[in-house]
PDB file of C-alpha atoms in Angstrom:
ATOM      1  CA  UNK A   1     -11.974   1.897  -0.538  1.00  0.00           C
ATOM      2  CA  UNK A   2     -12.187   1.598   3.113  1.00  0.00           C
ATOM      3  CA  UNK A   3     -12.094   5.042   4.037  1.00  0.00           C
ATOM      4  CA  UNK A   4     -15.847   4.492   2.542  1.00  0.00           C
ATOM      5  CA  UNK A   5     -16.748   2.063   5.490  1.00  0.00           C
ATOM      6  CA  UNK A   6     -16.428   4.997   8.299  1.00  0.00           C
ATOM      7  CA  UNK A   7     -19.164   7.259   6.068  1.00  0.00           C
ATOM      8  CA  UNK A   8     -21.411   3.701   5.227  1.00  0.00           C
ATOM      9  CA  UNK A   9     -21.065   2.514   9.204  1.00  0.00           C
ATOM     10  CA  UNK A  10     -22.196   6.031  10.159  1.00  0.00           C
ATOM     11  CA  UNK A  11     -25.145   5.916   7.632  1.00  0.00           C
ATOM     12  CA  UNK A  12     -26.034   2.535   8.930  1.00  0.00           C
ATOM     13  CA  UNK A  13     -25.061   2.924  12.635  1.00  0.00           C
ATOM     14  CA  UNK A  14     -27.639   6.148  12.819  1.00  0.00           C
ATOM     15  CA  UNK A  15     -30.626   4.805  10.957  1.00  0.00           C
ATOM     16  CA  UNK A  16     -31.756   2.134  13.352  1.00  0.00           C
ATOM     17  CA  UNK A  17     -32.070  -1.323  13.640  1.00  0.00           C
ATOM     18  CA  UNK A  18     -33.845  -2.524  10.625  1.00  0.00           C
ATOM     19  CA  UNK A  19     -37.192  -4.429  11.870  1.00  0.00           C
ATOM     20  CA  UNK A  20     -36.758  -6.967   8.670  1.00  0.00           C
ATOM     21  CA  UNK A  21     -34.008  -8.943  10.359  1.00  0.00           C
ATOM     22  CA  UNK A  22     -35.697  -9.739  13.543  1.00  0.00           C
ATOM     23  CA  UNK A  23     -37.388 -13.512  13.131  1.00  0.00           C
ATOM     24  CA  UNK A  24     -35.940 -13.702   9.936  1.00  0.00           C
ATOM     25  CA  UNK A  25     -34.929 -16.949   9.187  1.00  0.00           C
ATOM     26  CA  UNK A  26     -31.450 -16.232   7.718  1.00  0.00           C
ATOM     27  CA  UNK A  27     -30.215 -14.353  10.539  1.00  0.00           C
ATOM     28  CA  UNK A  28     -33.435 -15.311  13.629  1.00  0.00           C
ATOM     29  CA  UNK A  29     -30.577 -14.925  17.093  1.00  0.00           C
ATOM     30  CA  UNK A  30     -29.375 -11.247  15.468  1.00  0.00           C
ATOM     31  CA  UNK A  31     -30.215  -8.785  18.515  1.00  0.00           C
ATOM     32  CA  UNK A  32     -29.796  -4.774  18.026  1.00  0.00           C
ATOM     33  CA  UNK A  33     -26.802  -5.198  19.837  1.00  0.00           C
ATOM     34  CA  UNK A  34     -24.794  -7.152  17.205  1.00  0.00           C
ATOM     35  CA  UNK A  35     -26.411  -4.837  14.327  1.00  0.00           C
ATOM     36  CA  UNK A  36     -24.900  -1.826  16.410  1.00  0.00           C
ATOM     37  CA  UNK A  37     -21.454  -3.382  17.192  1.00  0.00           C
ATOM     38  CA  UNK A  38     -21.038  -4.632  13.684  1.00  0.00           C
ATOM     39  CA  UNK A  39     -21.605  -0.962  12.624  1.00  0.00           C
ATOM     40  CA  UNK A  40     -19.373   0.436  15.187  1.00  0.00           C
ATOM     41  CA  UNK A  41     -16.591  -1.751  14.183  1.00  0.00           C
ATOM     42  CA  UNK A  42     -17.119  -1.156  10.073  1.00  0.00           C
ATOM     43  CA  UNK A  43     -16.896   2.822  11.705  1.00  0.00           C
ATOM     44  CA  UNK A  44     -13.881   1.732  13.318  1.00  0.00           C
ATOM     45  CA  UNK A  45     -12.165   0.431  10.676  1.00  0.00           C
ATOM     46  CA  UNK A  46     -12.455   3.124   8.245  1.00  0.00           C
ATOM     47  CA  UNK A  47     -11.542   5.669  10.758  1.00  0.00           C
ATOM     48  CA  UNK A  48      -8.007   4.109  11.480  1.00  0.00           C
ATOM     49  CA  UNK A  49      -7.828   3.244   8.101  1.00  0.00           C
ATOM     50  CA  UNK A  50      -7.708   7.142   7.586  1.00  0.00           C
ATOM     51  CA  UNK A  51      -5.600   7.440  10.553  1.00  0.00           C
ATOM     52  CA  UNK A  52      -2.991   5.438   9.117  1.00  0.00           C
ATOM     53  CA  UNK A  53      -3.082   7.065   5.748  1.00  0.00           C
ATOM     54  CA  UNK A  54      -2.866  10.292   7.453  1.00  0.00           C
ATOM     55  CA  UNK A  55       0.238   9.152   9.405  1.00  0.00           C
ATOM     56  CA  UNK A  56       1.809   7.413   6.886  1.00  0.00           C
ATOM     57  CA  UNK A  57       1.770  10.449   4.043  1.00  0.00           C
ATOM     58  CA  UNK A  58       2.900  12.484   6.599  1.00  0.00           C
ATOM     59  CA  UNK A  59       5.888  10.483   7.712  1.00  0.00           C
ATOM     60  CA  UNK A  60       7.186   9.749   4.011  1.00  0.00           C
ATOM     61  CA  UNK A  61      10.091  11.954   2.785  1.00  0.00           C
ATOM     62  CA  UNK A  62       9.522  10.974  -1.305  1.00  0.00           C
ATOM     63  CA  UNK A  63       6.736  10.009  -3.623  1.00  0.00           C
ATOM     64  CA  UNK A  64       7.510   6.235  -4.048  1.00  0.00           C
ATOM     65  CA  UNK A  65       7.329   5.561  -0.329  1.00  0.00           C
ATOM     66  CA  UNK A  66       4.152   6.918  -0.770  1.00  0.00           C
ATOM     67  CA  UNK A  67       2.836   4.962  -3.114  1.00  0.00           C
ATOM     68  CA  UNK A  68       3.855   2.010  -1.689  1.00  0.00           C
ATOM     69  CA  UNK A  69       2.464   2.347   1.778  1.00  0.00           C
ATOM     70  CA  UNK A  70      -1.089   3.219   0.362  1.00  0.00           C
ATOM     71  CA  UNK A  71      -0.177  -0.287  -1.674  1.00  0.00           C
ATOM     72  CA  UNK A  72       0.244  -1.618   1.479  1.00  0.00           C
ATOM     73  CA  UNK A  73      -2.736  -0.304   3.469  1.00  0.00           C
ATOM     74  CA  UNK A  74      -4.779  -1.182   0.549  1.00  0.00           C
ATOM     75  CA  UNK A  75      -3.601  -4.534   0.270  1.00  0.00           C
ATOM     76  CA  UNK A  76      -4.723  -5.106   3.660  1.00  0.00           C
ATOM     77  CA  UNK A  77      -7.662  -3.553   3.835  1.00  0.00           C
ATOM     78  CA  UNK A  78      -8.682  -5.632   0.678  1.00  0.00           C
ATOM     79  CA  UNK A  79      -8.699  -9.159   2.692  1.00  0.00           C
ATOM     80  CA  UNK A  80     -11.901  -9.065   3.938  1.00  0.00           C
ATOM     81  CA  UNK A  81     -13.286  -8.368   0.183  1.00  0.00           C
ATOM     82  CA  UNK A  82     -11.457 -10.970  -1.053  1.00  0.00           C
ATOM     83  CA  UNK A  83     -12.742 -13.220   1.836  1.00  0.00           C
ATOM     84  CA  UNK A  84     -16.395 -12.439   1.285  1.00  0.00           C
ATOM     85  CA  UNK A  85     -15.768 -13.083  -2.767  1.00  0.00           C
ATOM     86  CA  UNK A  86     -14.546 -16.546  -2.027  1.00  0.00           C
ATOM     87  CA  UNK A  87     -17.411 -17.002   0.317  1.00  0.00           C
ATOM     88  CA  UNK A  88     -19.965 -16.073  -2.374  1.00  0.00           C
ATOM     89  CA  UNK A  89     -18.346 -18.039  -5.134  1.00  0.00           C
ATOM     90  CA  UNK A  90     -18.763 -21.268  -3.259  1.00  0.00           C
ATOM     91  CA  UNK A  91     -14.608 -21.613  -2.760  1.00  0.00           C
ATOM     92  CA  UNK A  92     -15.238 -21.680   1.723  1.00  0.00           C
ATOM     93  CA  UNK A  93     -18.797 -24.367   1.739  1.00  0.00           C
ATOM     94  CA  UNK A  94     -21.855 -24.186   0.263  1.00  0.00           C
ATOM     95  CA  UNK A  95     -23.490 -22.295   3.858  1.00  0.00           C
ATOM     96  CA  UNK A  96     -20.966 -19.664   3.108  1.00  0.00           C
ATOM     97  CA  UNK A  97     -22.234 -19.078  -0.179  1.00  0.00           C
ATOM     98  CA  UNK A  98     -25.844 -19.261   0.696  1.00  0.00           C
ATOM     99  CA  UNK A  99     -25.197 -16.535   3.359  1.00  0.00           C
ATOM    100  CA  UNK A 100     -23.374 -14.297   1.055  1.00  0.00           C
ATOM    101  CA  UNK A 101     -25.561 -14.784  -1.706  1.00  0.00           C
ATOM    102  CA  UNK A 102     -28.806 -13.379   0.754  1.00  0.00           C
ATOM    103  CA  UNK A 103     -26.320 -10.833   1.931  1.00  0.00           C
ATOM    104  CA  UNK A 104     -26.186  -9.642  -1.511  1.00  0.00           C
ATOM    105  CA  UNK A 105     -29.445  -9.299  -2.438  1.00  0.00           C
ATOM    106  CA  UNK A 106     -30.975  -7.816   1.123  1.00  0.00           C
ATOM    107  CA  UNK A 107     -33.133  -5.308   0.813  1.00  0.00           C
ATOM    108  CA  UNK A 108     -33.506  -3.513   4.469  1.00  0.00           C
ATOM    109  CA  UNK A 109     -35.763  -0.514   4.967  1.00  0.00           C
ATOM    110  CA  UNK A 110     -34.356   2.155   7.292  1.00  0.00           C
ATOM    111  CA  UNK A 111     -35.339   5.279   8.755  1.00  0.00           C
ATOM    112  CA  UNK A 112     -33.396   7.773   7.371  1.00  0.00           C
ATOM    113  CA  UNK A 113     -30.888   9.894   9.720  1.00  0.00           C
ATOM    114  CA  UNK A 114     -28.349  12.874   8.570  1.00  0.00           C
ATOM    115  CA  UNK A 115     -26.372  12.221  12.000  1.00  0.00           C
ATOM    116  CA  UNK A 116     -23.560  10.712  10.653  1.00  0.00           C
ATOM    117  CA  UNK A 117     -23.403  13.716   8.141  1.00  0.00           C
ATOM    118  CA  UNK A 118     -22.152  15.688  11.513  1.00  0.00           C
ATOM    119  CA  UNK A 119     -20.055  12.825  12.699  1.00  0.00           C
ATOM    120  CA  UNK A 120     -18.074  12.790   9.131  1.00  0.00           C
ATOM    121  CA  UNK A 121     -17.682  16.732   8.935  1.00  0.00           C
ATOM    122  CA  UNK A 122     -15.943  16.256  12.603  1.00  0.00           C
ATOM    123  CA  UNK A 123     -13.755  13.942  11.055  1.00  0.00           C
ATOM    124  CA  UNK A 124     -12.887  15.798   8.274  1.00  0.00           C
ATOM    125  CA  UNK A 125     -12.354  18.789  10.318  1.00  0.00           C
ATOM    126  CA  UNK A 126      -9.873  17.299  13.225  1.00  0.00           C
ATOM    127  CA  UNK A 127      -8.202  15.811   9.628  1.00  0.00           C
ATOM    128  CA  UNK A 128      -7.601  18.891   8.005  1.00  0.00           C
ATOM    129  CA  UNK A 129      -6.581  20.620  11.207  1.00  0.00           C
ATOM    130  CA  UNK A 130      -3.973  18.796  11.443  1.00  0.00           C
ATOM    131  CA  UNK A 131      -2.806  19.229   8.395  1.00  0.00           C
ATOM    132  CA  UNK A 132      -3.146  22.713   8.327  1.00  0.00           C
ATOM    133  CA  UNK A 133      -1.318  22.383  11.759  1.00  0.00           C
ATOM    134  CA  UNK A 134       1.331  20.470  10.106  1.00  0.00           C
ATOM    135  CA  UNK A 135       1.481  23.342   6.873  1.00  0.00           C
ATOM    136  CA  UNK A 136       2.362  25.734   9.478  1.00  0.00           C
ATOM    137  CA  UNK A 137       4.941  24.081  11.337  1.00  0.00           C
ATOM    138  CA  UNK A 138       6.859  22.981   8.440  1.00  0.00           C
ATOM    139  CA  UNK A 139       6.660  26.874   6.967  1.00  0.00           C
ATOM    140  CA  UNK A 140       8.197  27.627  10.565  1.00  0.00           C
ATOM    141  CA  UNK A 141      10.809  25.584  10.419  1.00  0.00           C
ATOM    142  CA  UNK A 142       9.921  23.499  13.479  1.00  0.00           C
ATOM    143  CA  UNK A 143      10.633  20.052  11.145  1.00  0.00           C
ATOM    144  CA  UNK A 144      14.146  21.420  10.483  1.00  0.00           C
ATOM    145  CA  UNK A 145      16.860  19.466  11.584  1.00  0.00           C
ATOM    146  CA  UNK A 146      19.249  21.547  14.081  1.00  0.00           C
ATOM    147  CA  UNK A 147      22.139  20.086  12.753  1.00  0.00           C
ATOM    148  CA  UNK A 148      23.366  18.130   9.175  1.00  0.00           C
ATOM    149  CA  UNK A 149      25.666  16.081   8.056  1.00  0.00           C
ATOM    150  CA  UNK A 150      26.979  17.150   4.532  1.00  0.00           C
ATOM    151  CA  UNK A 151      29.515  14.760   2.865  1.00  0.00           C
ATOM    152  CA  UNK A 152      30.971  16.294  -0.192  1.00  0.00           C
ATOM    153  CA  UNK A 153      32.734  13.578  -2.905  1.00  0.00           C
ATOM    154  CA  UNK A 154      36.105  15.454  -4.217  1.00  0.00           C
ATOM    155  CA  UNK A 155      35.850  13.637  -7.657  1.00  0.00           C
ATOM    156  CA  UNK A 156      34.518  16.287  -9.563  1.00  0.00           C
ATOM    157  CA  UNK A 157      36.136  19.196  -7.822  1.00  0.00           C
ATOM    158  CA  UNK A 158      38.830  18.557  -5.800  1.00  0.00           C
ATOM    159  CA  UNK A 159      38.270  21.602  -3.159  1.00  0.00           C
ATOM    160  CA  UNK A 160      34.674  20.634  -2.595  1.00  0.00           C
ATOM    161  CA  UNK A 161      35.447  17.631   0.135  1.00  0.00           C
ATOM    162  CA  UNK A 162      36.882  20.452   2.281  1.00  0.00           C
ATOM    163  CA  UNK A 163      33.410  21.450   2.700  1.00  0.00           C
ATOM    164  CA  UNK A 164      32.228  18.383   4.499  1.00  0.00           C
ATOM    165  CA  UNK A 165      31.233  18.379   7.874  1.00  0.00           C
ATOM    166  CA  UNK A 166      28.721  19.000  10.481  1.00  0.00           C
ATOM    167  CA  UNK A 167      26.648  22.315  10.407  1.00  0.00           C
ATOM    168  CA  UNK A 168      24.520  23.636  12.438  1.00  0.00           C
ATOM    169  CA  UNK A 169      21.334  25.783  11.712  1.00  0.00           C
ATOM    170  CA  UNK A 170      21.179  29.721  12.746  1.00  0.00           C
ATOM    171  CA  UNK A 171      18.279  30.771  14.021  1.00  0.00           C
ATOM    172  CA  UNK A 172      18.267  33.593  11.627  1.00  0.00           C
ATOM    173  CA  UNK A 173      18.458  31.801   8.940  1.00  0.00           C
ATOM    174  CA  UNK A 174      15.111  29.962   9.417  1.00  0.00           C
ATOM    175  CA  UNK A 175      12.745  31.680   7.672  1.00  0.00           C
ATOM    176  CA  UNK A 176      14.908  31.856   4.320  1.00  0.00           C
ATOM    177  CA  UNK A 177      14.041  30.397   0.917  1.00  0.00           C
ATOM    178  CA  UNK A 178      14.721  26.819   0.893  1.00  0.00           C
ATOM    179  CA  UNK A 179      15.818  24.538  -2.470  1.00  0.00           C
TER     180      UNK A 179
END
């Protein structure tokens, strides 16, 4: 799940550089700057990951449209997995593979930091503010379309294509229970 790399990036980003990479001979030219940019980026890409989930439910007027864009975001979002799998199982060289293998099994000893504990409860809160913002506009109305199109087929009773037309919304008639 890649909404997990904006929480991990923020656990990582906050704890420091981790003294066991510097001079080590698998990654010796890695300065704090790379470890921090890596780390922003991994935040990065979780947070418009949830960005585009966010806009994407919102914008979808039935359940299989849904489903499909989260197939779709997932799918994506997946690559780089599948990239570092192929890497590890030998399929890109045998450097990638030894790279990915001491990836794997990298132990790194950090200082521990709640930080991004703040940083994710901001998150969540602008997230659910809009939603809640959302909630209340669409019990308002303000989503409602001003004016419909209704196209009535006459084959089952023959009066009801007289109804067809254009019609537009009454103002008083907003706040009335919806099917």
């Amino acid at each position: 799940i890649k909404q997990d790399d904006l929480r991990q990036g923020l656990k990582d980003l906050f704890s420091n550089f981790p003294l066991a990479y510097k001079g080590n001979s698998t990654f010796p030219e890695l300065t704090s700057t790379q470890w921090y940019l890596s780390h922003i980026l991994r935040c990065s890409q979780g947070l418009l990951n949830l960005i585009a989930i966010f806009l994407l439910v919102m914008q979808q007027v039935d359940v299989i449209g849904v489903l499909l864009n989260f197939l779709g975001v997932e799918f994506i979002s997946q690559l780089d997995d599948v990239a570092f799998g192929l890497g590890k199982t030998g399929y890109l060289g045998e450097a990638y593979k030894k790279a990915a293998e001491e990836i794997t099994f990298k132990r790194i000893k950090k200082k521990r930091s709640r930080a991004h504990v703040f940083v994710l409860l901001a998150v969540f809160a602008v997230l659910l503010g809009n939603t809640i913002n959302i909630a209340i506009r669409q019990g308002k109305g303000y989503y409602l379309k001003k004016i419909i199109q209704v196209e009535f087929g006459d084959e089952t009773v023959s009066l009801l294509g007289t109804f067809s037309g254009c019609y537009q919304l009454q103002n008083d008639m907003k706040d009335v229970n919806r099917v």
